[in-house]
């Protein structure tokens, strides 16, 4: 199976500051995504995990060719998305679809579900011969009754609105679907419904799925691979089950152990992080995590760790990776 | 009103005027918030959590009609207060922390300015107000608070912003703090720190907290008691441990089973609760959960269940648990 998506050293930056001052002083940028590399195959799911502000959404936008000031390489089907001329970007939109976080507000309140579902075809000048049949087909695909076609977004429940969002994303037969926090704000039962749907469709249509989330509980169930982001960099990436079993990066370990559960007495073995998340304007020297890392040593404060690859293919950036017992091995 | 309760909601009925009739958003809601306790409020989107919170804070939308009920804060029924009186209570005896701290902090004023401004009720000098702001920032573990007072909200990280919002809400040492999904935007490590902090501050100040969330794990770790809402009704409430160990209402049980954190084995197919929420405009005569309940039987479709005490739960609305209903 070939990689559908290959990302190498992707950077995306934003200009900060403005007003009069910016006329006289050099421009300052923050790197929201700083050198990210990842691969995604057809029919697979990759979850990107990290706190708000860690660059997850910026990364996704850059992959979809919507990034601002992005550099590096995003190869989609062998073609560099970042170097695409404007005229070809529309074609890319057919292959890479986005499911937005807030399903209800991503649907125009003035449109009926039918109009919403036909909009992608209209934009791309691909209107099907029998629009009604197409709408029915799409609604059935996402498990909604055909009678939904006449409703407007406010008449849909949260779960239904998300299904319509999914149907819209799938309208033009994309190969890659990027779902930005597909379950944020949903309660657990509706959350399962949306994830099951995405998963079924992934199987049926052989889609590659990129899921952005900070909900670790769902990652474990839906993703083949996961990447953990911190300050715009991937600190660990590999097979989900491996990472859950033996996290190598201390941030991953802290993240996994902090996950609140309904079990009694798990709180004892937790790794508690001290300190604050550094600002992107003042990235710390050395390992950017050292200020909060419970295992940081002197070397971490000045020597930025390289990306290392474990025998099982897992990549991580840490000088002193954790062993199976949860303490640094070296 | 019982003396131990900081806040008590009694038989609250709220509806919205909508084209085609009345949408009965909250029906016979009872909620006890004991002094110095953290009370969890759980329920899916659209179950009325937000309406309940808005009503407690006196921030209902203009389409909301209070049909009946009382919200007692001490001896005061909040629903009988005039807007001005209500405003005097807000930020003094009742405070709130919302989901998105960036939206609840003013982006064009410094944190210090905002933190001194909200002390407008106190007749103390500007210097003293500033000192109090520093002290409060220290309590929420913001490093170097003195100099950070002159910074703006965007200069803080997400976790810090939420802690500043918490500091501001607790500044007046309120009796009741309403926290509406305050940790949803944070990652697991920051969520944990925020929860720890909230628990410490709560013990320090002794206020009661109503904690609204989707995250069952957070409820289990933080709250002494839990209230489960479904389609505008309170279907179960009781001590957290008892309810989590042996849920009495079928909805509670299904909700817990759906939590992906509860499933130890990796699965591609997550459990869900089938069916749809009932219409709140044309309510079914029986139990609101009947259409989706796998255990529904004889009386469920026709008769509305009454409140009973069952198992470890203080209140459950289900015919299955009602000793007077023939099983």
Short mmCIF file of C-alpha atoms in Angstrom, two decimals, chain B residues 89-295:
data_model
loop_
_atom_site.label_atom_id
_atom_site.label_comp_id
_atom_site.label_asym_id
_atom_site.label_seq_id
_atom_site.Cartn_x
_atom_site.Cartn_y
_atom_site.Cartn_z
CA UNK B 89 -25.71 39.01 43.67
CA UNK B 90 -23.75 38.04 40.57
CA UNK B 91 -20.03 38.09 41.10
CA UNK B 92 -20.64 38.44 44.81
CA UNK B 93 -22.61 35.47 46.04
CA UNK B 94 -22.82 33.58 42.73
CA UNK B 95 -20.04 33.44 40.15
CA UNK B 96 -19.45 31.53 36.98
CA UNK B 97 -16.58 30.10 34.96
CA UNK B 98 -17.31 29.41 31.33
CA UNK B 99 -15.96 27.05 28.73
CA UNK B 100 -13.78 29.42 26.75
CA UNK B 101 -11.60 31.68 28.90
CA UNK B 102 -10.53 33.75 25.90
CA UNK B 103 -14.12 34.83 25.47
CA UNK B 104 -14.74 35.56 29.13
CA UNK B 105 -11.68 37.79 29.54
CA UNK B 106 -11.58 41.21 27.92
CA UNK B 107 -8.89 41.17 25.22
CA UNK B 108 -8.15 44.91 25.33
CA UNK B 109 -7.76 45.38 29.07
CA UNK B 110 -4.89 44.10 31.17
CA UNK B 111 -5.57 41.25 33.55
CA UNK B 112 -4.77 43.58 36.44
CA UNK B 113 -7.30 46.17 35.31
CA UNK B 114 -9.97 43.49 35.01
CA UNK B 115 -9.15 42.04 38.37
CA UNK B 116 -9.28 45.38 40.15
CA UNK B 117 -12.41 46.46 38.28
CA UNK B 118 -14.41 43.52 39.52
CA UNK B 119 -13.72 44.59 43.10
CA UNK B 120 -15.86 47.69 42.55
CA UNK B 121 -18.04 46.73 45.51
CA UNK B 122 -15.18 46.91 47.95
CA UNK B 123 -14.44 50.24 49.47
CA UNK B 124 -10.67 49.87 49.49
CA UNK B 125 -7.85 51.71 47.78
CA UNK B 126 -6.60 50.85 44.32
CA UNK B 127 -3.35 49.62 45.89
CA UNK B 128 -5.21 47.18 48.13
CA UNK B 129 -7.28 45.93 45.23
CA UNK B 130 -4.14 45.27 43.28
CA UNK B 131 -2.60 43.41 46.18
CA UNK B 132 -5.67 41.27 46.41
CA UNK B 133 -5.45 40.52 42.70
CA UNK B 134 -1.81 39.45 43.16
CA UNK B 135 -2.77 37.26 46.07
CA UNK B 136 -5.53 35.63 44.04
CA UNK B 137 -3.21 34.98 41.09
CA UNK B 138 -0.79 33.36 43.48
CA UNK B 139 -3.55 31.11 44.70
CA UNK B 140 -4.22 29.91 41.16
CA UNK B 141 -0.46 29.33 40.77
CA UNK B 142 0.34 31.96 38.17
CA UNK B 143 4.09 32.46 38.46
CA UNK B 144 5.36 36.00 38.98
CA UNK B 145 1.87 37.51 39.46
CA UNK B 146 3.02 41.05 40.23
CA UNK B 147 4.43 41.64 36.76
CA UNK B 148 1.91 39.52 34.91
CA UNK B 149 -0.91 41.77 36.09
CA UNK B 150 0.10 44.22 33.38
CA UNK B 151 -0.27 41.67 30.62
CA UNK B 152 -3.23 40.98 28.37
CA UNK B 153 -5.24 37.77 28.08
CA UNK B 154 -3.55 36.71 24.83
CA UNK B 155 -0.17 36.68 26.55
CA UNK B 156 -1.23 33.76 28.72
CA UNK B 157 -1.54 30.11 27.77
CA UNK B 158 -4.95 28.43 27.64
CA UNK B 159 -4.55 26.76 31.02
CA UNK B 160 -3.44 30.00 32.65
CA UNK B 161 -6.33 31.95 31.15
CA UNK B 162 -8.79 29.49 32.60
CA UNK B 163 -7.06 29.75 35.98
CA UNK B 164 -7.28 33.54 35.79
CA UNK B 165 -11.00 33.22 35.04
CA UNK B 166 -11.30 30.96 38.08
CA UNK B 167 -9.35 33.46 40.20
CA UNK B 168 -11.70 36.25 39.14
CA UNK B 169 -14.78 34.19 39.81
CA UNK B 170 -13.58 33.27 43.29
CA UNK B 171 -12.28 36.72 44.18
CA UNK B 172 -15.46 37.68 45.99
CA UNK B 173 -15.55 34.32 47.78
CA UNK B 174 -19.00 33.47 46.45
CA UNK B 175 -21.36 30.94 48.04
CA UNK B 176 -21.87 29.19 44.73
CA UNK B 177 -19.68 28.85 41.66
CA UNK B 178 -21.21 27.62 38.42
CA UNK B 179 -18.52 25.99 36.26
CA UNK B 180 -19.73 25.26 32.74
CA UNK B 181 -17.36 22.76 31.12
CA UNK B 182 -14.30 24.71 32.28
CA UNK B 183 -11.81 22.03 31.24
CA UNK B 184 -13.16 21.08 27.81
CA UNK B 185 -10.65 23.22 25.92
CA UNK B 186 -7.62 21.92 27.82
CA UNK B 187 -5.47 18.84 27.31
CA UNK B 188 -5.46 16.04 29.86
CA UNK B 189 -2.47 17.30 31.85
CA UNK B 190 -3.88 20.82 32.16
CA UNK B 191 -7.34 19.43 32.84
CA UNK B 192 -5.89 17.56 35.77
CA UNK B 193 -4.08 20.63 37.15
CA UNK B 194 -7.21 22.73 36.77
CA UNK B 195 -9.30 20.15 38.59
CA UNK B 196 -6.77 19.86 41.41
CA UNK B 197 -6.70 23.61 41.70
CA UNK B 198 -10.47 23.94 41.72
CA UNK B 199 -10.69 21.34 44.47
CA UNK B 200 -8.04 23.09 46.61
CA UNK B 201 -9.60 26.52 46.18
CA UNK B 202 -13.02 25.17 46.90
CA UNK B 203 -11.78 23.74 50.21
CA UNK B 204 -9.96 26.96 50.94
CA UNK B 205 -12.88 29.26 50.29
CA UNK B 206 -15.59 26.80 51.22
CA UNK B 207 -17.87 27.63 48.32
CA UNK B 208 -20.14 25.14 46.59
CA UNK B 209 -19.53 24.34 42.95
CA UNK B 210 -21.97 23.21 40.28
CA UNK B 211 -19.76 21.48 37.74
CA UNK B 212 -21.28 20.95 34.30
CA UNK B 213 -19.47 18.52 32.03
CA UNK B 214 -19.64 15.74 29.46
CA UNK B 215 -16.59 14.10 30.86
CA UNK B 216 -17.63 11.31 33.21
CA UNK B 217 -14.06 10.78 34.38
CA UNK B 218 -13.88 14.34 35.66
CA UNK B 219 -17.13 13.91 37.58
CA UNK B 220 -15.83 10.75 39.20
CA UNK B 221 -12.66 12.46 40.33
CA UNK B 222 -14.01 15.82 41.39
CA UNK B 223 -17.64 15.67 42.45
CA UNK B 224 -19.15 14.39 45.67
CA UNK B 225 -22.56 13.98 44.10
CA UNK B 226 -23.81 13.70 40.55
CA UNK B 227 -27.04 14.66 38.80
CA UNK B 228 -27.98 13.12 35.48
CA UNK B 229 -30.28 15.06 33.16
CA UNK B 230 -32.14 13.73 30.17
CA UNK B 231 -34.46 15.65 27.84
CA UNK B 232 -35.19 18.37 30.38
CA UNK B 233 -35.67 16.15 33.39
CA UNK B 234 -33.45 15.14 36.24
CA UNK B 235 -33.51 11.35 35.94
CA UNK B 236 -31.07 10.36 38.65
CA UNK B 237 -29.06 11.94 41.43
CA UNK B 238 -26.97 10.64 44.27
CA UNK B 239 -23.48 10.33 45.71
CA UNK B 240 -20.96 9.98 42.87
CA UNK B 241 -19.40 6.71 43.93
CA UNK B 242 -22.75 5.01 44.50
CA UNK B 243 -24.19 6.17 41.19
CA UNK B 244 -21.09 5.18 39.24
CA UNK B 245 -20.89 1.78 40.92
CA UNK B 246 -24.54 0.91 40.53
CA UNK B 247 -26.50 3.25 38.29
CA UNK B 248 -30.22 2.89 38.95
CA UNK B 249 -31.68 4.54 35.84
CA UNK B 250 -31.28 2.67 32.53
CA UNK B 251 -30.18 5.95 30.87
CA UNK B 252 -27.40 6.45 33.40
CA UNK B 253 -26.29 2.88 32.89
CA UNK B 254 -26.23 3.22 29.09
CA UNK B 255 -24.45 6.56 29.30
CA UNK B 256 -21.71 5.05 31.45
CA UNK B 257 -21.38 2.08 29.10
CA UNK B 258 -20.91 4.44 26.16
CA UNK B 259 -17.93 6.13 27.75
CA UNK B 260 -14.96 5.01 25.64
CA UNK B 261 -12.80 5.21 28.75
CA UNK B 262 -14.85 2.37 30.24
CA UNK B 263 -14.05 -0.05 27.47
CA UNK B 264 -10.80 -1.80 28.31
CA UNK B 265 -10.39 -3.67 25.03
CA UNK B 266 -9.69 -1.70 21.90
CA UNK B 267 -12.78 -1.75 19.71
CA UNK B 268 -13.59 -0.26 16.36
CA UNK B 269 -17.26 -0.16 17.16
CA UNK B 270 -18.23 2.01 20.09
CA UNK B 271 -21.50 1.43 21.91
CA UNK B 272 -24.22 4.05 21.43
CA UNK B 273 -27.73 4.67 22.68
CA UNK B 274 -30.09 4.05 19.76
CA UNK B 275 -33.09 6.21 18.94
CA UNK B 276 -33.76 9.92 19.14
CA UNK B 277 -34.56 12.41 21.86
CA UNK B 278 -38.31 12.94 22.23
CA UNK B 279 -39.81 16.20 21.01
CA UNK B 280 -40.01 18.67 23.87
CA UNK B 281 -42.96 20.41 22.20
CA UNK B 282 -45.19 17.34 22.09
CA UNK B 283 -44.00 15.44 25.09
CA UNK B 284 -44.78 11.74 25.40
CA UNK B 285 -47.21 11.06 28.29
CA UNK B 286 -45.00 8.42 29.89
CA UNK B 287 -41.31 8.29 30.68
CA UNK B 288 -39.16 10.56 28.49
CA UNK B 289 -36.62 7.80 27.96
CA UNK B 290 -39.18 5.12 27.02
CA UNK B 291 -38.51 5.27 23.26
CA UNK B 292 -34.83 4.46 23.68
CA UNK B 293 -34.94 2.31 26.78
CA UNK B 294 -34.07 -1.38 26.36
CA UNK B 295 -35.81 -2.18 29.65
#
